[in-house]
């Protein structure tokens, strides 16, 4: 083991990725500790995938320091990749082979013995609930099943860190929850997770700690709860108006003293306050009548909006 | 763990995939030479032999059979190195899966080329067996046509794979087949000696790797080996393979490690 206790599994300082003129990752710093679930939250194009690819040793670092297991991705790619599990954004399963063959063939790339792989494939298929489909070809499987198989495959080498690039993008809500449940179990088993996502609920459910990325930069770091406390209020009041005529141009006269911040969006208006019910009651007393009022908890989406002025999913 | 062993690992994937289709490829490997040898050796051959214009009094079947062997290797290898390579990058993304494991670019290139060489070995063995059954192998040296056919295949597969990893779409593959592979099939000495071609075209034919493969296979099956020219043929085909592999390492790296 090259990493001792307390030393981060992944260590980045001033990490830069350039594609010609474009700066995809702009001098980011982060550390991944053993046993934690760490997330990169940000919209498409924030530089999350580029960061993952550099860690996976399939994209050369343009500038800065990147150490994975205290090894250099430029020199020690073979050893680093032997200890990583990778769940890519786009599936790379072999559609012609069976579910089980996909795991065994992939395990052979790691040089694992066939006898070991047969047993491990059965355990992994059981873990992702695909045992019944073990002998079926991959092609007709649903998107959620394919993603579960990709996760099972990525665990075949018993990785020290599992890299998940947008693990539930493109899945329906039910399939997403099944994937989250499996990832949550892995986390409880002590597998170190590093994931990217543009779903704030995914980040809130799975990540112990996350960084918010925007345009290649890290704009905030902390646990989901810390980020919400630091950059948002406890609650949010969402106002919707039937048409632009009923929507005031200037909200300050309605909300002064009631809320701490107003965020007008094209389709709704967000009011940040620690007591949503009191604020909506106050608005009502002042005579503002929107089409609908919704009081909800603050989320990472609100954090992102506050930090960048933009939504996570555009 | 040696580097050499790493390059063998991708082969298992190609074999696992091949296991699904091998019966079909064996059938076509047997049927194809029978059709070609019957059509050209017996059909066309009876007309050609009447004019008795071939060197050393050999029959047209004996002349054309080794040419067909080398030309078939060229076609199968070229196909295997075009669409499957682009697919492993763009559609099935198998190369990306391999790169998430300890495998390196060099292993992916050599693994895929190794599989194509294996396909050539199967094809050449069956094809040569068919030629022998038609009575057109005149010397035990003919057995050496098998490794030569493998070499012809890789001499095409390596540079075409380099292109397959470079190009964005599969549109150019059709052009490669139409304007390079099929003209070579027709004009590189498979069906007639290239000295019958008009001046410039004869020089072009000499430059094609297929002609070197055809002539070498022909020397071997006829048992009429000219060591100096045989050596030139081997070196020429090895050069295509070597340059092709170097280009493939470059274009795979450029495409996959960005």
PDB file of N, CA and C in Angstrom, chain A residues 208-297:
ATOM      1  N   UNK A 208     -20.757  12.783   1.133  1.00  0.00           N
ATOM      2  CA  UNK A 208     -20.393  13.321   2.442  1.00  0.00           C
ATOM      3  C   UNK A 208     -19.868  14.737   2.274  1.00  0.00           C
ATOM      4  N   UNK A 209     -19.186  14.929   1.147  1.00  0.00           N
ATOM      5  CA  UNK A 209     -18.528  16.204   0.932  1.00  0.00           C
ATOM      6  C   UNK A 209     -18.555  16.447  -0.566  1.00  0.00           C
ATOM      7  N   UNK A 210     -18.703  17.703  -0.955  1.00  0.00           N
ATOM      8  CA  UNK A 210     -18.698  17.956  -2.389  1.00  0.00           C
ATOM      9  C   UNK A 210     -18.111  19.320  -2.687  1.00  0.00           C
ATOM     10  N   UNK A 211     -17.722  19.435  -3.970  1.00  0.00           N
ATOM     11  CA  UNK A 211     -17.300  20.740  -4.454  1.00  0.00           C
ATOM     12  C   UNK A 211     -18.289  21.148  -5.535  1.00  0.00           C
ATOM     13  N   UNK A 212     -18.601  22.433  -5.565  1.00  0.00           N
ATOM     14  CA  UNK A 212     -19.470  22.956  -6.608  1.00  0.00           C
ATOM     15  C   UNK A 212     -18.564  23.508  -7.698  1.00  0.00           C
ATOM     16  N   UNK A 213     -18.758  23.012  -8.929  1.00  0.00           N
ATOM     17  CA  UNK A 213     -17.916  23.461 -10.037  1.00  0.00           C
ATOM     18  C   UNK A 213     -18.723  24.277 -11.024  1.00  0.00           C
ATOM     19  N   UNK A 214     -18.082  25.318 -11.543  1.00  0.00           N
ATOM     20  CA  UNK A 214     -18.716  26.117 -12.586  1.00  0.00           C
ATOM     21  C   UNK A 214     -17.626  26.670 -13.492  1.00  0.00           C
ATOM     22  N   UNK A 215     -17.772  26.457 -14.780  1.00  0.00           N
ATOM     23  CA  UNK A 215     -16.821  26.948 -15.781  1.00  0.00           C
ATOM     24  C   UNK A 215     -15.374  26.605 -15.416  1.00  0.00           C
ATOM     25  N   UNK A 216     -15.167  25.368 -15.019  1.00  0.00           N
ATOM     26  CA  UNK A 216     -13.809  24.893 -14.776  1.00  0.00           C
ATOM     27  C   UNK A 216     -13.243  25.220 -13.409  1.00  0.00           C
ATOM     28  N   UNK A 217     -13.984  25.983 -12.614  1.00  0.00           N
ATOM     29  CA  UNK A 217     -13.464  26.384 -11.292  1.00  0.00           C
ATOM     30  C   UNK A 217     -14.305  25.788 -10.175  1.00  0.00           C
ATOM     31  N   UNK A 218     -13.648  25.588  -9.019  1.00  0.00           N
ATOM     32  CA  UNK A 218     -14.400  25.189  -7.828  1.00  0.00           C
ATOM     33  C   UNK A 218     -14.875  26.464  -7.146  1.00  0.00           C
ATOM     34  N   UNK A 219     -16.194  26.588  -6.981  1.00  0.00           N
ATOM     35  CA  UNK A 219     -16.716  27.821  -6.392  1.00  0.00           C
ATOM     36  C   UNK A 219     -17.100  27.653  -4.928  1.00  0.00           C
ATOM     37  N   UNK A 220     -17.221  26.412  -4.452  1.00  0.00           N
ATOM     38  CA  UNK A 220     -17.522  26.202  -3.033  1.00  0.00           C
ATOM     39  C   UNK A 220     -17.217  24.766  -2.675  1.00  0.00           C
ATOM     40  N   UNK A 221     -16.959  24.522  -1.392  1.00  0.00           N
ATOM     41  CA  UNK A 221     -16.670  23.169  -0.950  1.00  0.00           C
ATOM     42  C   UNK A 221     -17.235  22.960   0.443  1.00  0.00           C
ATOM     43  N   UNK A 222     -17.768  21.765   0.693  1.00  0.00           N
ATOM     44  CA  UNK A 222     -18.273  21.455   2.024  1.00  0.00           C
ATOM     45  C   UNK A 222     -19.226  20.280   1.968  1.00  0.00           C
ATOM     46  N   UNK A 223     -19.846  19.955   3.113  1.00  0.00           N
ATOM     47  CA  UNK A 223     -20.880  18.926   3.094  1.00  0.00           C
ATOM     48  C   UNK A 223     -22.149  19.574   2.553  1.00  0.00           C
ATOM     49  N   UNK A 224     -23.096  18.768   2.036  1.00  0.00           N
ATOM     50  CA  UNK A 224     -24.324  19.376   1.521  1.00  0.00           C
ATOM     51  C   UNK A 224     -24.964  20.321   2.548  1.00  0.00           C
ATOM     52  N   UNK A 225     -25.002  19.892   3.812  1.00  0.00           N
ATOM     53  CA  UNK A 225     -25.637  20.710   4.845  1.00  0.00           C
ATOM     54  C   UNK A 225     -24.872  22.027   5.065  1.00  0.00           C
ATOM     55  N   UNK A 226     -23.547  21.918   5.130  1.00  0.00           N
ATOM     56  CA  UNK A 226     -22.734  23.123   5.318  1.00  0.00           C
ATOM     57  C   UNK A 226     -22.951  24.126   4.191  1.00  0.00           C
ATOM     58  N   UNK A 227     -22.998  23.593   2.951  1.00  0.00           N
ATOM     59  CA  UNK A 227     -23.143  24.483   1.803  1.00  0.00           C
ATOM     60  C   UNK A 227     -24.476  25.215   1.839  1.00  0.00           C
ATOM     61  N   UNK A 228     -25.522  24.464   2.222  1.00  0.00           N
ATOM     62  CA  UNK A 228     -26.840  25.086   2.290  1.00  0.00           C
ATOM     63  C   UNK A 228     -26.859  26.146   3.396  1.00  0.00           C
ATOM     64  N   UNK A 229     -26.271  25.808   4.542  1.00  0.00           N
ATOM     65  CA  UNK A 229     -26.255  26.781   5.646  1.00  0.00           C
ATOM     66  C   UNK A 229     -25.474  28.031   5.278  1.00  0.00           C
ATOM     67  N   UNK A 230     -24.356  27.799   4.538  1.00  0.00           N
ATOM     68  CA  UNK A 230     -23.491  28.928   4.236  1.00  0.00           C
ATOM     69  C   UNK A 230     -24.054  29.803   3.125  1.00  0.00           C
ATOM     70  N   UNK A 231     -24.628  29.188   2.117  1.00  0.00           N
ATOM     71  CA  UNK A 231     -24.988  29.956   0.914  1.00  0.00           C
ATOM     72  C   UNK A 231     -26.488  30.105   0.690  1.00  0.00           C
ATOM     73  N   UNK A 232     -27.292  29.540   1.571  1.00  0.00           N
ATOM     74  CA  UNK A 232     -28.720  29.678   1.356  1.00  0.00           C
ATOM     75  C   UNK A 232     -29.399  29.865   2.709  1.00  0.00           C
ATOM     76  N   UNK A 233     -30.719  29.955   2.701  1.00  0.00           N
ATOM     77  CA  UNK A 233     -31.466  30.046   3.948  1.00  0.00           C
ATOM     78  C   UNK A 233     -32.106  28.690   4.212  1.00  0.00           C
ATOM     79  N   UNK A 234     -32.763  28.567   5.350  1.00  0.00           N
ATOM     80  CA  UNK A 234     -33.321  27.262   5.690  1.00  0.00           C
ATOM     81  C   UNK A 234     -34.428  26.878   4.710  1.00  0.00           C
ATOM     82  N   UNK A 235     -35.258  27.877   4.372  1.00  0.00           N
ATOM     83  CA  UNK A 235     -36.394  27.580   3.509  1.00  0.00           C
ATOM     84  C   UNK A 235     -36.449  28.514   2.311  1.00  0.00           C
ATOM     85  N   UNK A 236     -37.231  28.078   1.309  1.00  0.00           N
ATOM     86  CA  UNK A 236     -37.410  28.863   0.088  1.00  0.00           C
ATOM     87  C   UNK A 236     -38.904  28.936  -0.206  1.00  0.00           C
ATOM     88  N   UNK A 237     -39.365  30.132  -0.544  1.00  0.00           N
ATOM     89  CA  UNK A 237     -40.757  30.295  -0.982  1.00  0.00           C
ATOM     90  C   UNK A 237     -40.724  30.486  -2.496  1.00  0.00           C
ATOM     91  N   UNK A 238     -41.413  29.611  -3.219  1.00  0.00           N
ATOM     92  CA  UNK A 238     -41.466  29.713  -4.683  1.00  0.00           C
ATOM     93  C   UNK A 238     -42.797  30.322  -5.090  1.00  0.00           C
ATOM     94  N   UNK A 239     -42.728  31.451  -5.771  1.00  0.00           N
ATOM     95  CA  UNK A 239     -43.952  32.108  -6.248  1.00  0.00           C
ATOM     96  C   UNK A 239     -44.073  31.916  -7.754  1.00  0.00           C
ATOM     97  N   UNK A 240     -45.270  31.550  -8.209  1.00  0.00           N
ATOM     98  CA  UNK A 240     -45.534  31.510  -9.655  1.00  0.00           C
ATOM     99  C   UNK A 240     -46.687  32.439  -9.959  1.00  0.00           C
ATOM    100  N   UNK A 241     -46.557  33.117 -11.100  1.00  0.00           N
ATOM    101  CA  UNK A 241     -47.615  34.057 -11.488  1.00  0.00           C
ATOM    102  C   UNK A 241     -48.265  33.589 -12.779  1.00  0.00           C
ATOM    103  N   UNK A 242     -49.579  33.844 -12.867  1.00  0.00           N
ATOM    104  CA  UNK A 242     -50.332  33.363 -14.029  1.00  0.00           C
ATOM    105  C   UNK A 242     -49.817  34.010 -15.307  1.00  0.00           C
ATOM    106  N   UNK A 243     -49.538  35.311 -15.274  1.00  0.00           N
ATOM    107  CA  UNK A 243     -49.001  36.002 -16.443  1.00  0.00           C
ATOM    108  C   UNK A 243     -48.113  37.148 -15.957  1.00  0.00           C
ATOM    109  N   UNK A 244     -47.408  37.783 -16.891  1.00  0.00           N
ATOM    110  CA  UNK A 244     -46.468  38.830 -16.518  1.00  0.00           C
ATOM    111  C   UNK A 244     -47.159  40.055 -15.905  1.00  0.00           C
ATOM    112  N   UNK A 245     -48.450  40.245 -16.271  1.00  0.00           N
ATOM    113  CA  UNK A 245     -49.170  41.420 -15.737  1.00  0.00           C
ATOM    114  C   UNK A 245     -49.320  41.342 -14.221  1.00  0.00           C
ATOM    115  N   UNK A 246     -49.562  40.109 -13.728  1.00  0.00           N
ATOM    116  CA  UNK A 246     -49.752  39.951 -12.284  1.00  0.00           C
ATOM    117  C   UNK A 246     -48.437  39.912 -11.521  1.00  0.00           C
ATOM    118  N   UNK A 247     -47.319  39.853 -12.264  1.00  0.00           N
ATOM    119  CA  UNK A 247     -46.011  39.718 -11.607  1.00  0.00           C
ATOM    120  C   UNK A 247     -45.367  41.089 -11.449  1.00  0.00           C
ATOM    121  N   UNK A 248     -45.072  41.484 -10.230  1.00  0.00           N
ATOM    122  CA  UNK A 248     -44.509  42.828 -10.019  1.00  0.00           C
ATOM    123  C   UNK A 248     -43.128  42.948 -10.675  1.00  0.00           C
ATOM    124  N   UNK A 249     -42.840  44.137 -11.213  1.00  0.00           N
ATOM    125  CA  UNK A 249     -41.512  44.415 -11.773  1.00  0.00           C
ATOM    126  C   UNK A 249     -40.472  44.397 -10.668  1.00  0.00           C
ATOM    127  N   UNK A 250     -40.815  45.057  -9.599  1.00  0.00           N
ATOM    128  CA  UNK A 250     -39.868  45.210  -8.492  1.00  0.00           C
ATOM    129  C   UNK A 250     -40.459  44.568  -7.241  1.00  0.00           C
ATOM    130  N   UNK A 251     -39.719  43.594  -6.697  1.00  0.00           N
ATOM    131  CA  UNK A 251     -40.263  42.856  -5.559  1.00  0.00           C
ATOM    132  C   UNK A 251     -39.961  43.509  -4.226  1.00  0.00           C
ATOM    133  N   UNK A 252     -39.015  44.470  -4.227  1.00  0.00           N
ATOM    134  CA  UNK A 252     -38.520  44.941  -2.931  1.00  0.00           C
ATOM    135  C   UNK A 252     -39.643  45.526  -2.074  1.00  0.00           C
ATOM    136  N   UNK A 253     -40.602  46.232  -2.710  1.00  0.00           N
ATOM    137  CA  UNK A 253     -41.665  46.837  -1.886  1.00  0.00           C
ATOM    138  C   UNK A 253     -42.548  45.779  -1.224  1.00  0.00           C
ATOM    139  N   UNK A 254     -42.624  44.572  -1.869  1.00  0.00           N
ATOM    140  CA  UNK A 254     -43.447  43.513  -1.293  1.00  0.00           C
ATOM    141  C   UNK A 254     -42.693  42.700  -0.249  1.00  0.00           C
ATOM    142  N   UNK A 255     -41.392  42.567  -0.477  1.00  0.00           N
ATOM    143  CA  UNK A 255     -40.666  41.600   0.355  1.00  0.00           C
ATOM    144  C   UNK A 255     -39.763  42.238   1.394  1.00  0.00           C
ATOM    145  N   UNK A 256     -39.608  43.547   1.382  1.00  0.00           N
ATOM    146  CA  UNK A 256     -38.725  44.215   2.345  1.00  0.00           C
ATOM    147  C   UNK A 256     -39.034  43.780   3.769  1.00  0.00           C
ATOM    148  N   UNK A 257     -37.990  43.321   4.450  1.00  0.00           N
ATOM    149  CA  UNK A 257     -38.179  42.940   5.843  1.00  0.00           C
ATOM    150  C   UNK A 257     -38.735  41.554   6.033  1.00  0.00           C
ATOM    151  N   UNK A 258     -39.265  40.963   4.948  1.00  0.00           N
ATOM    152  CA  UNK A 258     -39.865  39.629   5.078  1.00  0.00           C
ATOM    153  C   UNK A 258     -38.866  38.520   4.797  1.00  0.00           C
ATOM    154  N   UNK A 259     -38.037  38.725   3.761  1.00  0.00           N
ATOM    155  CA  UNK A 259     -37.103  37.661   3.354  1.00  0.00           C
ATOM    156  C   UNK A 259     -35.702  38.236   3.260  1.00  0.00           C
ATOM    157  N   UNK A 260     -34.689  37.315   3.236  1.00  0.00           N
ATOM    158  CA  UNK A 260     -33.319  37.814   3.200  1.00  0.00           C
ATOM    159  C   UNK A 260     -32.829  38.034   1.771  1.00  0.00           C
ATOM    160  N   UNK A 261     -33.446  37.341   0.771  1.00  0.00           N
ATOM    161  CA  UNK A 261     -32.961  37.513  -0.599  1.00  0.00           C
ATOM    162  C   UNK A 261     -34.066  37.118  -1.581  1.00  0.00           C
ATOM    163  N   UNK A 262     -34.076  37.778  -2.742  1.00  0.00           N
ATOM    164  CA  UNK A 262     -35.057  37.474  -3.789  1.00  0.00           C
ATOM    165  C   UNK A 262     -34.299  37.057  -5.048  1.00  0.00           C
ATOM    166  N   UNK A 263     -34.755  35.973  -5.652  1.00  0.00           N
ATOM    167  CA  UNK A 263     -34.113  35.498  -6.886  1.00  0.00           C
ATOM    168  C   UNK A 263     -35.188  35.373  -7.969  1.00  0.00           C
ATOM    169  N   UNK A 264     -35.351  36.409  -8.822  1.00  0.00           N
ATOM    170  CA  UNK A 264     -36.376  36.299  -9.871  1.00  0.00           C
ATOM    171  C   UNK A 264     -35.870  35.424 -11.024  1.00  0.00           C
ATOM    172  N   UNK A 265     -36.612  34.375 -11.362  1.00  0.00           N
ATOM    173  CA  UNK A 265     -36.286  33.495 -12.499  1.00  0.00           C
ATOM    174  C   UNK A 265     -37.351  33.715 -13.572  1.00  0.00           C
ATOM    175  N   UNK A 266     -37.121  33.293 -14.778  1.00  0.00           N
ATOM    176  CA  UNK A 266     -38.117  33.539 -15.831  1.00  0.00           C
ATOM    177  C   UNK A 266     -39.495  32.967 -15.501  1.00  0.00           C
ATOM    178  N   UNK A 267     -39.533  31.773 -14.920  1.00  0.00           N
ATOM    179  CA  UNK A 267     -40.833  31.123 -14.714  1.00  0.00           C
ATOM    180  C   UNK A 267     -41.355  31.239 -13.289  1.00  0.00           C
ATOM    181  N   UNK A 268     -40.512  31.681 -12.365  1.00  0.00           N
ATOM    182  CA  UNK A 268     -40.966  31.780 -10.969  1.00  0.00           C
ATOM    183  C   UNK A 268     -40.041  32.730 -10.215  1.00  0.00           C
ATOM    184  N   UNK A 269     -40.417  33.033  -8.997  1.00  0.00           N
ATOM    185  CA  UNK A 269     -39.592  33.907  -8.162  1.00  0.00           C
ATOM    186  C   UNK A 269     -39.272  33.151  -6.879  1.00  0.00           C
ATOM    187  N   UNK A 270     -37.984  33.136  -6.486  1.00  0.00           N
ATOM    188  CA  UNK A 270     -37.598  32.438  -5.265  1.00  0.00           C
ATOM    189  C   UNK A 270     -37.314  33.463  -4.173  1.00  0.00           C
ATOM    190  N   UNK A 271     -37.925  33.219  -3.006  1.00  0.00           N
ATOM    191  CA  UNK A 271     -37.686  34.087  -1.852  1.00  0.00           C
ATOM    192  C   UNK A 271     -36.967  33.283  -0.784  1.00  0.00           C
ATOM    193  N   UNK A 272     -35.787  33.753  -0.374  1.00  0.00           N
ATOM    194  CA  UNK A 272     -34.983  33.020   0.601  1.00  0.00           C
ATOM    195  C   UNK A 272     -35.252  33.558   2.000  1.00  0.00           C
ATOM    196  N   UNK A 273     -35.636  32.650   2.895  1.00  0.00           N
ATOM    197  CA  UNK A 273     -36.010  33.046   4.245  1.00  0.00           C
ATOM    198  C   UNK A 273     -35.849  31.850   5.178  1.00  0.00           C
ATOM    199  N   UNK A 274     -35.704  32.110   6.465  1.00  0.00           N
ATOM    200  CA  UNK A 274     -35.623  30.994   7.393  1.00  0.00           C
ATOM    201  C   UNK A 274     -36.998  30.514   7.829  1.00  0.00           C
ATOM    202  N   UNK A 275     -38.006  31.336   7.578  1.00  0.00           N
ATOM    203  CA  UNK A 275     -39.370  30.919   7.934  1.00  0.00           C
ATOM    204  C   UNK A 275     -40.293  31.177   6.751  1.00  0.00           C
ATOM    205  N   UNK A 276     -40.501  30.157   5.954  1.00  0.00           N
ATOM    206  CA  UNK A 276     -41.283  30.285   4.730  1.00  0.00           C
ATOM    207  C   UNK A 276     -42.741  30.614   4.978  1.00  0.00           C
ATOM    208  N   UNK A 277     -43.316  29.987   5.999  1.00  0.00           N
ATOM    209  CA  UNK A 277     -44.741  30.222   6.271  1.00  0.00           C
ATOM    210  C   UNK A 277     -44.988  31.667   6.680  1.00  0.00           C
ATOM    211  N   UNK A 278     -44.085  32.181   7.537  1.00  0.00           N
ATOM    212  CA  UNK A 278     -44.242  33.572   7.975  1.00  0.00           C
ATOM    213  C   UNK A 278     -44.134  34.513   6.787  1.00  0.00           C
ATOM    214  N   UNK A 279     -43.180  34.214   5.872  1.00  0.00           N
ATOM    215  CA  UNK A 279     -42.984  35.083   4.720  1.00  0.00           C
ATOM    216  C   UNK A 279     -44.202  35.055   3.800  1.00  0.00           C
ATOM    217  N   UNK A 280     -44.739  33.877   3.539  1.00  0.00           N
ATOM    218  CA  UNK A 280     -45.879  33.824   2.623  1.00  0.00           C
ATOM    219  C   UNK A 280     -47.114  34.463   3.264  1.00  0.00           C
ATOM    220  N   UNK A 281     -47.224  34.317   4.578  1.00  0.00           N
ATOM    221  CA  UNK A 281     -48.311  34.974   5.297  1.00  0.00           C
ATOM    222  C   UNK A 281     -48.177  36.494   5.171  1.00  0.00           C
ATOM    223  N   UNK A 282     -46.946  36.981   5.352  1.00  0.00           N
ATOM    224  CA  UNK A 282     -46.673  38.414   5.248  1.00  0.00           C
ATOM    225  C   UNK A 282     -47.019  38.960   3.870  1.00  0.00           C
ATOM    226  N   UNK A 283     -46.658  38.189   2.818  1.00  0.00           N
ATOM    227  CA  UNK A 283     -46.965  38.621   1.453  1.00  0.00           C
ATOM    228  C   UNK A 283     -48.462  38.764   1.251  1.00  0.00           C
ATOM    229  N   UNK A 284     -49.167  37.790   1.799  1.00  0.00           N
ATOM    230  CA  UNK A 284     -50.617  37.776   1.670  1.00  0.00           C
ATOM    231  C   UNK A 284     -51.216  39.029   2.323  1.00  0.00           C
ATOM    232  N   UNK A 285     -50.688  39.364   3.515  1.00  0.00           N
ATOM    233  CA  UNK A 285     -51.183  40.549   4.230  1.00  0.00           C
ATOM    234  C   UNK A 285     -50.920  41.819   3.446  1.00  0.00           C
ATOM    235  N   UNK A 286     -49.776  41.836   2.716  1.00  0.00           N
ATOM    236  CA  UNK A 286     -49.452  43.029   1.937  1.00  0.00           C
ATOM    237  C   UNK A 286     -50.223  43.066   0.614  1.00  0.00           C
ATOM    238  N   UNK A 287     -50.964  41.981   0.322  1.00  0.00           N
ATOM    239  CA  UNK A 287     -51.866  42.002  -0.827  1.00  0.00           C
ATOM    240  C   UNK A 287     -51.290  41.419  -2.101  1.00  0.00           C
ATOM    241  N   UNK A 288     -50.107  40.754  -2.035  1.00  0.00           N
ATOM    242  CA  UNK A 288     -49.558  40.117  -3.238  1.00  0.00           C
ATOM    243  C   UNK A 288     -50.193  38.732  -3.379  1.00  0.00           C
ATOM    244  N   UNK A 289     -50.846  38.495  -4.545  1.00  0.00           N
ATOM    245  CA  UNK A 289     -51.521  37.215  -4.730  1.00  0.00           C
ATOM    246  C   UNK A 289     -50.981  36.504  -5.981  1.00  0.00           C
ATOM    247  N   UNK A 290     -49.964  35.670  -5.804  1.00  0.00           N
ATOM    248  CA  UNK A 290     -49.470  34.889  -6.948  1.00  0.00           C
ATOM    249  C   UNK A 290     -50.425  33.745  -7.266  1.00  0.00           C
ATOM    250  N   UNK A 291     -50.189  33.097  -8.426  1.00  0.00           N
ATOM    251  CA  UNK A 291     -51.037  31.958  -8.778  1.00  0.00           C
ATOM    252  C   UNK A 291     -50.812  30.802  -7.806  1.00  0.00           C
ATOM    253  N   UNK A 292     -49.533  30.595  -7.438  1.00  0.00           N
ATOM    254  CA  UNK A 292     -49.261  29.541  -6.463  1.00  0.00           C
ATOM    255  C   UNK A 292     -48.082  29.925  -5.579  1.00  0.00           C
ATOM    256  N   UNK A 293     -48.113  29.401  -4.365  1.00  0.00           N
ATOM    257  CA  UNK A 293     -47.021  29.609  -3.410  1.00  0.00           C
ATOM    258  C   UNK A 293     -46.588  28.244  -2.905  1.00  0.00           C
ATOM    259  N   UNK A 294     -45.275  27.971  -2.970  1.00  0.00           N
ATOM    260  CA  UNK A 294     -44.773  26.712  -2.453  1.00  0.00           C
ATOM    261  C   UNK A 294     -43.647  27.014  -1.472  1.00  0.00           C
ATOM    262  N   UNK A 295     -43.770  26.450  -0.266  1.00  0.00           N
ATOM    263  CA  UNK A 295     -42.705  26.610   0.720  1.00  0.00           C
ATOM    264  C   UNK A 295     -41.946  25.284   0.775  1.00  0.00           C
ATOM    265  N   UNK A 296     -40.638  25.350   0.604  1.00  0.00           N
ATOM    266  CA  UNK A 296     -39.842  24.108   0.616  1.00  0.00           C
ATOM    267  C   UNK A 296     -38.521  24.351   1.318  1.00  0.00           C
ATOM    268  N   UNK A 297     -37.823  23.218   1.585  1.00  0.00           N
ATOM    269  CA  UNK A 297     -36.476  23.274   2.156  1.00  0.00           C
ATOM    270  C   UNK A 297     -35.506  23.803   1.107  1.00  0.00           C
TER     271      UNK A 297
END
